[in-house]
Rosetta silent file (secondary structure, phi, psi, omega in degrees, C-alpha in Angstrom):
SEQUENCE: XXXXXXXXXXXXXXXXXXXXXXXXXXXXXXXXXXXXXXXXXXXXXXXXXXXXXXXXXXXXXXXXXXXXXXXXXXXXXXXXXXXXXXXXXXXXXXXXXXXXXXXXXXXXXXXXXXXXXXXXXXXXXXXXXXXXXXXXXXXXXXXXXXXXXXXXXXXXXXXXXXXXXXXXXXXXXXXXX
SCORE:     score description
SCORE:     0.000 S_00000001
   1 L     0.000  148.172  167.567   -0.008    0.113   -0.086 S_00000001
   2 E  -111.957  126.500  174.669    1.101    3.595   -0.840 S_00000001
   3 E  -115.978  129.656  174.840    0.162    6.167    1.477 S_00000001
   4 E   -86.090  121.268  173.496    0.273    9.929    0.821 S_00000001
   5 E  -107.347  143.876 -168.066    0.344   11.758    4.120 S_00000001
   6 E  -129.691  122.336  159.138   -0.421   15.622    3.927 S_00000001
   7 E  -110.186  106.902 -163.771   -0.098   18.310    6.633 S_00000001
   8 L   -71.737  155.262  169.960   -2.180   20.993    4.903 S_00000001
   9 L  -167.413 -179.871  173.495   -1.400   24.696    4.782 S_00000001
  10 L  -116.835  -13.488  167.108   -1.483   27.533    2.364 S_00000001
  11 L  -102.004  -30.205  172.496    2.097   28.714    2.544 S_00000001
  12 E  -148.051  137.721  177.347    3.517   25.319    2.746 S_00000001
  13 E  -100.876   91.497  178.312    1.972   21.884    2.265 S_00000001
  14 E   -82.647  152.065  169.706    4.055   19.127    3.573 S_00000001
  15 E  -135.425  154.243  174.012    3.829   15.743    2.194 S_00000001
  16 E  -148.328  143.176  176.795    5.347   12.526    2.757 S_00000001
  17 E  -104.911  138.040  166.617    4.942    9.013    0.802 S_00000001
  18 E  -130.431  144.654  165.090    5.488    5.572    2.545 S_00000001
  19 E  -103.393  129.815 -170.524    4.978    2.254    1.282 S_00000001
  20 E  -101.055  116.389  161.161    3.236    0.063    3.835 S_00000001
  21 E  -131.622  177.506 -171.244    3.099   -3.474    4.312 S_00000001
  22 L   -38.832  102.074  172.322    2.275   -5.631    7.435 S_00000001
  23 L    93.596   -6.214 -173.611    4.777   -4.849   10.137 S_00000001
  24 E  -162.482  121.738 -178.608    6.900   -2.419    7.954 S_00000001
  25 E  -112.331  152.910 -173.051    6.868    0.856    6.518 S_00000001
  26 E  -148.273  122.815 -179.857    9.570    2.403    4.261 S_00000001
  27 E   -70.486  121.845  175.937    9.668    6.161    3.239 S_00000001
  28 E   -88.352  -46.200 -179.604    9.424    6.709   -0.524 S_00000001
  29 E  -158.576  171.412  160.146    9.705   10.412   -0.743 S_00000001
  30 E  -161.933  163.022  171.516    8.904   13.570    1.251 S_00000001
  31 E   173.355 -156.482 -179.114    8.981   17.555    0.835 S_00000001
  32 E  -139.263  148.228  153.703    6.797   20.575    0.669 S_00000001
  33 E  -111.783  139.775  171.376    4.874   22.659   -1.731 S_00000001
  34 E  -122.768  148.986 -178.940    5.241   25.997   -1.199 S_00000001
  35 L  -111.835  141.401 -163.745    3.466   29.235   -2.355 S_00000001
  36 L   -66.514  149.979 -172.690    5.215   32.773   -2.610 S_00000001
  37 L   -80.837  -58.644 -177.464    3.985   34.985    0.276 S_00000001
  38 L   -45.718  -44.391 -175.639    3.167   37.979   -1.945 S_00000001
  39 L   -71.761  151.554 -175.676    0.725   36.106   -4.161 S_00000001
  40 L   -50.736  140.400  164.116   -3.068   36.455   -4.035 S_00000001
  41 H   -48.871  -39.285  173.513   -4.850   33.416   -2.259 S_00000001
  42 H   -62.411  -21.838 -164.770   -6.576   32.189   -5.269 S_00000001
  43 H   -86.532  -52.033 -175.828   -3.429   32.077   -7.128 S_00000001
  44 H   -60.684  -34.582 -177.831   -1.692   30.064   -4.111 S_00000001
  45 H   -63.871  -35.889 -170.530   -4.896   27.550   -3.905 S_00000001
  46 H   -60.217  -58.756 -165.889   -4.233   27.077   -7.813 S_00000001
  47 H   -59.377  -44.799  177.542   -0.666   26.219   -7.458 S_00000001
  48 H   -55.177  -38.775 -172.465   -1.595   23.838   -4.494 S_00000001
  49 H   -78.060  -30.051 -175.305   -4.430   22.205   -6.585 S_00000001
  50 H   -84.070  -39.275  177.751   -1.644   21.790   -9.644 S_00000001
  51 H   -87.716  -13.887  165.768    0.965   20.281   -7.448 S_00000001
  52 H   -77.785  -23.109  176.036   -1.352   17.901   -5.566 S_00000001
  53 H   -76.165  -35.556  175.533   -2.365   16.589   -9.005 S_00000001
  54 H   -67.141  -39.869 -167.300    1.132   16.029  -10.031 S_00000001
  55 H   -62.704  -54.793 -175.971    1.946   14.324   -6.413 S_00000001
  56 H   -42.175  -62.971  176.004   -1.274   12.241   -7.086 S_00000001
  57 H   -50.386  -41.778 -165.342   -0.275   11.422  -10.399 S_00000001
  58 H   -83.444  -27.712 -165.867    3.445   10.488   -9.800 S_00000001
  59 H  -101.103  -20.442 -171.319    2.805    8.472   -6.728 S_00000001
  60 L    29.249   73.829 -175.383   -0.513    6.862   -7.396 S_00000001
  61 L   -70.298  156.849  171.524   -1.346    6.438   -3.592 S_00000001
  62 L   -86.561  -34.391 -179.914   -3.833    3.696   -2.342 S_00000001
  63 E  -160.249  138.278  174.027   -4.863    6.200    0.445 S_00000001
  64 E   -94.744  150.444  174.234   -4.085    9.933    1.501 S_00000001
  65 E  -139.881  122.199 -159.264   -4.036   10.487    5.150 S_00000001
  66 E  -128.511  119.981  164.268   -4.526   14.221    6.008 S_00000001
  67 E   -42.779  128.311 -177.689   -4.326   16.151    9.487 S_00000001
  68 L   -80.055  154.356 -170.367   -7.847   17.361   10.541 S_00000001
  69 L   -73.245  148.595 -179.437   -7.854   21.309   10.736 S_00000001
  70 L  -133.128   97.605 -164.954   -6.725   22.555   14.170 S_00000001
  71 L   -89.669  108.948  170.796   -7.578   26.270   14.924 S_00000001
  72 L   -90.779 -127.894  171.917   -5.319   27.889   17.338 S_00000001
  73 L   -79.781  -18.799  174.670   -5.460   31.601   17.940 S_00000001
  74 L   -81.947   90.580  170.394   -5.176   33.026   14.470 S_00000001
  75 H   -58.731  -22.802  176.024   -8.417   32.660   12.836 S_00000001
  76 H   -73.918  -36.866 -177.174   -7.418   34.447    9.596 S_00000001
  77 H   -65.214  -35.267  179.972   -4.639   31.833    9.203 S_00000001
  78 H   -57.608  -44.670 -170.782   -7.217   29.029   10.075 S_00000001
  79 H   -73.088  -40.973  167.361   -9.473   30.185    7.121 S_00000001
  80 H   -46.281  -65.013 -173.760   -6.321   29.987    4.640 S_00000001
  81 H   -53.356  -35.902 -173.105   -5.391   26.613    5.850 S_00000001
  82 H   -78.118  -36.025 -173.502   -9.195   25.296    5.546 S_00000001
  83 H   -66.953  -42.416 -175.097   -9.472   26.788    1.942 S_00000001
  84 H   -79.319  -18.208 -174.183   -6.101   25.040    0.776 S_00000001
  85 H   -78.473  -28.194 -173.087   -7.088   21.848    2.879 S_00000001
  86 H   -63.867  -42.993 -179.489  -10.530   21.897    0.700 S_00000001
  87 H   -52.889  -40.955 -175.671   -8.203   22.082   -2.428 S_00000001
  88 H   -67.572  -62.028 -175.801   -6.310   19.068   -1.183 S_00000001
  89 H   -57.635  -51.060 -174.640   -9.238   16.913   -0.402 S_00000001
  90 H   -48.924  -50.544 -157.538  -10.774   17.837   -3.705 S_00000001
  91 H   -66.050  -48.269  179.646   -7.663   17.216   -5.537 S_00000001
  92 H   -58.720  -47.331  177.612   -7.786   13.559   -3.913 S_00000001
  93 H   -84.822   -1.975  162.368  -11.222   12.650   -4.403 S_00000001
  94 H   -74.451  -39.357 -167.138  -10.979   13.825   -8.010 S_00000001
  95 L   -85.694    9.258  179.184   -7.946   11.337   -8.489 S_00000001
  96 L    57.715   27.619 -172.476  -10.343    8.500   -6.729 S_00000001
  97 L   -92.564   91.505  178.878   -7.902    8.512   -3.827 S_00000001
  98 E   -52.183  143.604 -175.455   -9.599    7.350   -0.283 S_00000001
  99 E  -121.447  142.357 -167.669   -9.098   10.162    2.227 S_00000001
 100 E  -123.303  112.754  157.992   -8.178    9.225    6.019 S_00000001
 101 E  -108.291  115.886 -169.776   -8.366   12.166    8.508 S_00000001
 102 E  -104.530  129.614  170.894   -6.494   11.957   11.718 S_00000001
 103 L   -65.136  163.273  173.778   -6.400   14.605   14.735 S_00000001
 104 H   -70.971   -6.675  170.987   -3.132   15.674   15.804 S_00000001
 105 H   -91.627  -21.487  167.819   -3.539   13.604   18.921 S_00000001
 106 H   -75.090  -34.191  175.164   -4.445   10.597   17.002 S_00000001
 107 H   -52.721  -74.418 -170.556   -1.005   11.150   15.066 S_00000001
 108 H   -49.226  -31.954 -173.411    1.032   11.374   18.403 S_00000001
 109 H   -83.377  -38.622 -168.558   -0.846    8.260   19.918 S_00000001
 110 H   -71.252  -43.401 -178.465   -0.320    6.204   16.747 S_00000001
 111 H   -80.568  -49.969 -165.384    3.545    7.234   16.595 S_00000001
 112 L   -94.170  -39.659 -175.819    4.492    7.813   19.963 S_00000001
 113 L    97.469   16.608 -175.757    1.876    5.795   21.937 S_00000001
 114 L  -145.787   89.374 -174.926    1.061    9.129   23.787 S_00000001
 115 L   -41.424  -19.951 -174.560   -1.718   11.368   22.710 S_00000001
 116 L  -124.336   39.361  177.197   -0.133   14.354   24.368 S_00000001
 117 L   -79.466  174.046 -177.255    3.673   14.014   23.178 S_00000001
 118 L  -100.860  166.266 -166.778    5.446   16.793   22.236 S_00000001
 119 H   -62.623  -38.083  171.761    6.555   17.484   18.617 S_00000001
 120 H   -67.255  -19.674  175.411   10.078   16.291   18.974 S_00000001
 121 H   -70.460  -36.247  173.092    8.947   12.968   20.470 S_00000001
 122 H   -73.259  -43.746 -176.944    6.878   12.471   17.341 S_00000001
 123 H   -70.927  -25.247  177.672    9.704   13.303   15.052 S_00000001
 124 H   -75.577  -35.950  168.133   12.202   11.187   16.792 S_00000001
 125 H   -73.140  -27.340  178.344    9.952    7.944   16.791 S_00000001
 126 H   -61.377  -58.768 -178.719    9.088    8.771   13.031 S_00000001
 127 H   -41.273  -53.679 -175.945   12.805    8.767   12.527 S_00000001
 128 H   -59.719  -51.150  179.109   13.337    5.470   14.473 S_00000001
 129 H   -60.989  -37.166 -173.558   10.392    3.699   13.044 S_00000001
 130 L   -85.559   -7.893 -175.545   11.211    4.484    9.532 S_00000001
 131 L    51.699   54.963 -174.540   14.812    3.840   10.164 S_00000001
 132 L  -119.096  156.680 -174.630   16.081    7.126    8.764 S_00000001
 133 L   -48.992  -32.962 -164.185   19.392    8.951    9.228 S_00000001
 134 L  -149.645  170.297  170.002   17.879   12.221   10.133 S_00000001
 135 L   -85.992  141.352 -165.107   14.225   13.651   10.559 S_00000001
 136 L   -65.232  146.179  169.760   12.839   14.650    7.346 S_00000001
 137 L  -118.556  164.549  -16.269   12.883   18.485    6.571 S_00000001
 138 L   -66.614 -173.252 -175.280   11.266   20.827    6.619 S_00000001
 139 H   -61.448  -27.644 -179.401    9.061   20.348    9.735 S_00000001
 140 H   -71.588  -34.064  177.415    5.883   20.435    7.498 S_00000001
 141 H   -65.554  -58.673  178.860    7.326   17.395    5.437 S_00000001
 142 H   -34.652  -54.752 -179.216    8.166   15.746    8.909 S_00000001
 143 H   -55.675  -64.872  175.403    4.675   16.145    9.939 S_00000001
 144 H   -41.839  -44.805 -163.910    3.132   14.855    6.867 S_00000001
 145 H   -74.069  -31.961 -177.073    5.270   11.764    7.088 S_00000001
 146 H   -74.567  -22.601  178.234    4.295   11.208   10.733 S_00000001
 147 H   -77.924  -44.381  168.939    0.641   11.516    9.372 S_00000001
 148 H   -57.151  -40.261  166.770    1.261    8.884    6.748 S_00000001
 149 H   -60.054  -37.094 -176.541    2.854    6.694    9.482 S_00000001
 150 H   -70.896  -36.580 -173.133   -0.195    7.046   11.671 S_00000001
 151 H   -66.464  -39.137  168.031   -2.380    5.852    8.746 S_00000001
 152 H   -56.780  -40.051 -177.165   -0.147    2.824    8.391 S_00000001
 153 H   -83.722  -20.045  179.071    0.035    1.798   11.881 S_00000001
 154 H   -82.402  -25.043 -161.144   -3.789    2.337   12.212 S_00000001
 155 H   -92.298  -15.650 -179.021   -4.661    0.567    8.990 S_00000001
 156 L  -100.991   -9.917 -167.818   -2.296   -2.592    9.823 S_00000001
 157 L   -64.549  166.606  173.668   -3.587   -2.751   13.642 S_00000001
 158 L   -76.916  -42.272  171.968   -5.515   -5.964   14.485 S_00000001
 159 L   -42.840  -47.273 -167.238   -8.296   -3.600   15.645 S_00000001
 160 L   -85.374    5.415 -172.326   -8.916   -2.340   12.073 S_00000001
 161 L   -79.321  154.284  178.863   -8.785   -6.239   10.542 S_00000001
 162 L   -71.895  -26.023  179.430  -12.081   -7.405    9.290 S_00000001
 163 L   -97.274    1.458 -178.910  -11.988  -10.319   11.766 S_00000001
 164 L   -48.237  -38.535  179.770  -10.712   -8.467   14.660 S_00000001
 165 L  -103.166   23.732  176.116  -13.989   -8.810   16.576 S_00000001
 166 L   -70.753  118.264  160.772  -14.568  -12.486   15.334 S_00000001
 167 L   -38.441  125.132 -178.350  -14.894  -15.082   18.386 S_00000001
 168 L    69.284   29.031  172.399  -11.751  -16.916   18.802 S_00000001
 169 L   -91.850   -4.134 -169.326   -9.576  -14.520   16.760 S_00000001
 170 L    91.702  -24.073  157.499   -7.603  -13.429   19.774 S_00000001
 171 L   -72.414  -37.722 -173.518   -9.048  -10.258   20.543 S_00000001
 172 L  -116.256  130.961  174.444  -11.895  -11.501   22.159 S_00000001
 173 L   -80.242  137.852  169.086  -12.123  -14.777   24.246 S_00000001
 174 L   -56.848  120.814  167.495  -14.840  -17.205   23.352 S_00000001
 175 L  -109.786  162.505 -166.482  -17.164  -17.926   26.100 S_00000001
 176 L  -124.985  128.313 -179.686  -18.788  -21.014   26.765 S_00000001
 177 L  -122.350    0.000    0.000  -21.963  -21.015   28.747 S_00000001
């Protein structure tokens, strides 16, 4: 399975592409889509859409994992990010790529095992789990790789398997009455 992880933004969109097989993930590529600061928002959104289409065509992912929108104090920035996120989701939908959304705490939990982990802990575990020499750069790309890794670890979990709740599979004990 090829997973495209996306850390949405309108100035910088981080991306990370993983090949995931049961019990093993490998980083194929990562980087960032950047848009010039002086450019009007519609032009930036068009560039993001075009670059996303190129990423989707190049890697042909089986799934896209994207971070859910998180508003902190700056609502104006949040609106721009929400618009960019909409363009990103539309590009994946147009390409027929299934979309999976994760909150920051879900990413932290899947990668580190603790939903309130610090950013540096997530980056360190991402590096370790993927056996990388260094944390991916820029930070937006590293975040996107962690989001893709979250999906890979969630998608291969026994909790997600179709027979996870089947009696006798090991998840639940079979009760004899």
